GROMACS .gro file of C-alpha atoms in nm:
model
  123
    1MET     CA    1  -4.830  17.170   3.264
    2LYS     CA    2  -4.600  17.379   3.482
    3LYS     CA    3  -4.849  17.342   3.766
    4LEU     CA    4  -4.830  16.963   3.744
    5LEU     CA    5  -4.450  16.957   3.739
    6VAL     CA    6  -4.429  17.195   4.034
    7TYR     CA    7  -4.681  16.977   4.221
    8LEU     CA    8  -4.474  16.665   4.153
    9PHE     CA    9  -4.158  16.841   4.271
   10ILE     CA   10  -4.321  16.962   4.594
   11ILE     CA   11  -4.460  16.617   4.671
   12SER     CA   12  -4.122  16.453   4.618
   13CYS     CA   13  -3.952  16.709   4.845
   14VAL     CA   14  -4.212  16.668   5.119
   15PHE     CA   15  -4.189  16.292   5.117
   16ALA     CA   16  -3.811  16.292   5.099
   17ASP     CA   17  -3.813  16.489   5.424
   18ASN     CA   18  -4.041  16.229   5.582
   19TRP     CA   19  -3.779  15.958   5.534
   20ARG     CA   20  -3.512  16.173   5.697
   21ASP     CA   21  -3.745  16.261   5.983
   22LEU     CA   22  -3.831  15.895   6.028
   23ASN     CA   23  -3.463  15.812   6.068
   24GLU     CA   24  -3.425  16.096   6.320
   25LEU     CA   25  -3.732  15.977   6.509
   26HIS     CA   26  -3.592  15.625   6.522
   27LYS     CA   27  -3.269  15.759   6.676
   28ASP     CA   28  -3.461  15.974   6.924
   29LEU     CA   29  -3.669  15.677   7.032
   30LYS     CA   30  -3.354  15.484   7.114
   31GLU     CA   31  -3.266  15.762   7.359
   32ALA     CA   32  -3.617  15.789   7.507
   33ASP     CA   33  -3.565  15.518   7.773
   34LEU     CA   34  -3.820  15.273   7.634
   35ASP     CA   35  -3.892  14.969   7.844
   36HIS     CA   36  -3.876  14.621   7.689
   37HIS     CA   37  -4.249  14.612   7.612
   38GLN     CA   38  -4.238  14.955   7.446
   39GLU     CA   39  -3.936  14.855   7.240
   40LYS     CA   40  -4.123  14.555   7.105
   41GLU     CA   41  -4.430  14.765   7.025
   42VAL     CA   42  -4.227  15.039   6.858
   43LYS     CA   43  -4.035  14.783   6.653
   44GLU     CA   44  -4.361  14.629   6.533
   45LEU     CA   45  -4.506  14.972   6.461
   46PHE     CA   46  -4.205  15.067   6.248
   47LYS     CA   47  -4.232  14.738   6.057
   48GLU     CA   48  -4.599  14.804   5.985
   49TYR     CA   49  -4.531  15.166   5.889
   50HIS     CA   50  -4.246  15.064   5.659
   51HIS     CA   51  -4.472  14.805   5.492
   52GLU     CA   52  -4.747  15.063   5.438
   53LEU     CA   53  -4.495  15.312   5.298
   54LYS     CA   54  -4.363  15.050   5.055
   55GLU     CA   55  -4.714  14.990   4.927
   56TRP     CA   56  -4.772  15.365   4.907
   57TRP     CA   57  -4.453  15.421   4.707
   58HIS     CA   58  -4.557  15.146   4.465
   59GLU     CA   59  -4.894  15.317   4.411
   60ASN     CA   60  -4.722  15.655   4.380
   61GLU     CA   61  -4.490  15.521   4.109
   62LYS     CA   62  -4.796  15.400   3.913
   63ILE     CA   63  -4.945  15.749   3.928
   64ASP     CA   64  -4.616  15.902   3.816
   65ALA     CA   65  -4.612  15.659   3.523
   66LEU     CA   66  -4.971  15.753   3.437
   67ALA     CA   67  -4.874  16.120   3.440
   68MET     CA   68  -4.586  16.057   3.202
   69ARG     CA   69  -4.802  15.843   2.969
   70SER     CA   70  -5.061  16.120   2.962
   71PHE     CA   71  -4.790  16.378   2.905
   72ASN     CA   72  -4.683  16.188   2.595
   73LYS     CA   73  -5.034  16.207   2.440
   74LYS     CA   74  -5.140  16.476   2.198
   75ASP     CA   75  -5.400  16.614   2.442
   76PHE     CA   76  -5.269  16.643   2.797
   77ASP     CA   77  -5.565  16.619   3.035
   78THR     CA   78  -5.459  16.682   3.394
   79LYS     CA   79  -5.799  16.618   3.561
   80GLU     CA   80  -5.753  16.243   3.612
   81ILE     CA   81  -5.393  16.283   3.723
   82GLU     CA   82  -5.483  16.559   3.967
   83ILE     CA   83  -5.754  16.344   4.125
   84LYS     CA   84  -5.517  16.047   4.164
   85MET     CA   85  -5.238  16.267   4.302
   86LYS     CA   86  -5.472  16.413   4.560
   87MET     CA   87  -5.586  16.062   4.655
   88ILE     CA   88  -5.229  15.936   4.697
   89THR     CA   89  -5.135  16.244   4.898
   90ASP     CA   90  -5.436  16.193   5.124
   91LYS     CA   91  -5.342  15.829   5.168
   92LYS     CA   92  -4.987  15.925   5.273
   93ILE     CA   93  -5.124  16.171   5.526
   94LYS     CA   94  -5.347  15.898   5.672
   95ILE     CA   95  -5.056  15.654   5.694
   96ASP     CA   96  -4.839  15.912   5.872
   97LEU     CA   97  -5.114  16.016   6.114
   98LYS     CA   98  -5.196  15.654   6.199
   99PHE     CA   99  -4.828  15.593   6.272
  100LEU     CA  100  -4.806  15.898   6.497
  101LYS     CA  101  -5.130  15.814   6.675
  102ASP     CA  102  -5.014  15.458   6.744
  103LEU     CA  103  -4.675  15.585   6.861
  104HIS     CA  104  -4.848  15.835   7.088
  105VAL     CA  105  -5.030  15.549   7.261
  106ILE     CA  106  -4.707  15.353   7.316
  107LEU     CA  107  -4.505  15.637   7.469
  108ASN     CA  108  -4.561  15.797   7.808
  109ASP     CA  109  -4.591  16.172   7.865
  110GLU     CA  110  -4.224  16.218   7.948
  111GLN     CA  111  -4.106  16.027   7.640
  112ARG     CA  112  -4.341  16.219   7.409
  113SER     CA  113  -4.227  16.547   7.561
  114LYS     CA  114  -3.859  16.463   7.513
  115ILE     CA  115  -3.906  16.364   7.150
  116SER     CA  116  -4.127  16.659   7.061
  117LYS     CA  117  -3.882  16.903   7.222
  118GLU     CA  118  -3.602  16.779   7.001
  119TYR     CA  119  -3.819  16.827   6.692
  120SER     CA  120  -3.937  17.172   6.794
  121GLU     CA  121  -3.575  17.277   6.847
  122ILE     CA  122  -3.496  17.173   6.489
  123ASP     CA  123  -3.780  17.387   6.352
   0.00000   0.00000   0.00000
């Protein structure tokens, strides 16, 4: 039980940071001297990413609801919930990596270097 609650807490913290980082990335991209074509591609990429995140959050809420329904039962079986939580976590990782891969293709070496420097300075 404690393991499940800790897991839920960690996931929520990790994904909360992703939203903040996304906002920071968006600001950094505005300062990365994108040309008109890149701006259009980045805008479209963010729209797609936002749409995928919305769908992901909807699925994540369903899993949270399942966990709470199971928690309310006499016998609390965590196996099914653990499997679904791992699946939703894996899906989020794939969404994030696809976004970064697509962004990598759009930006040139200098732009990627500038953005990654700002993030490495934060860490």
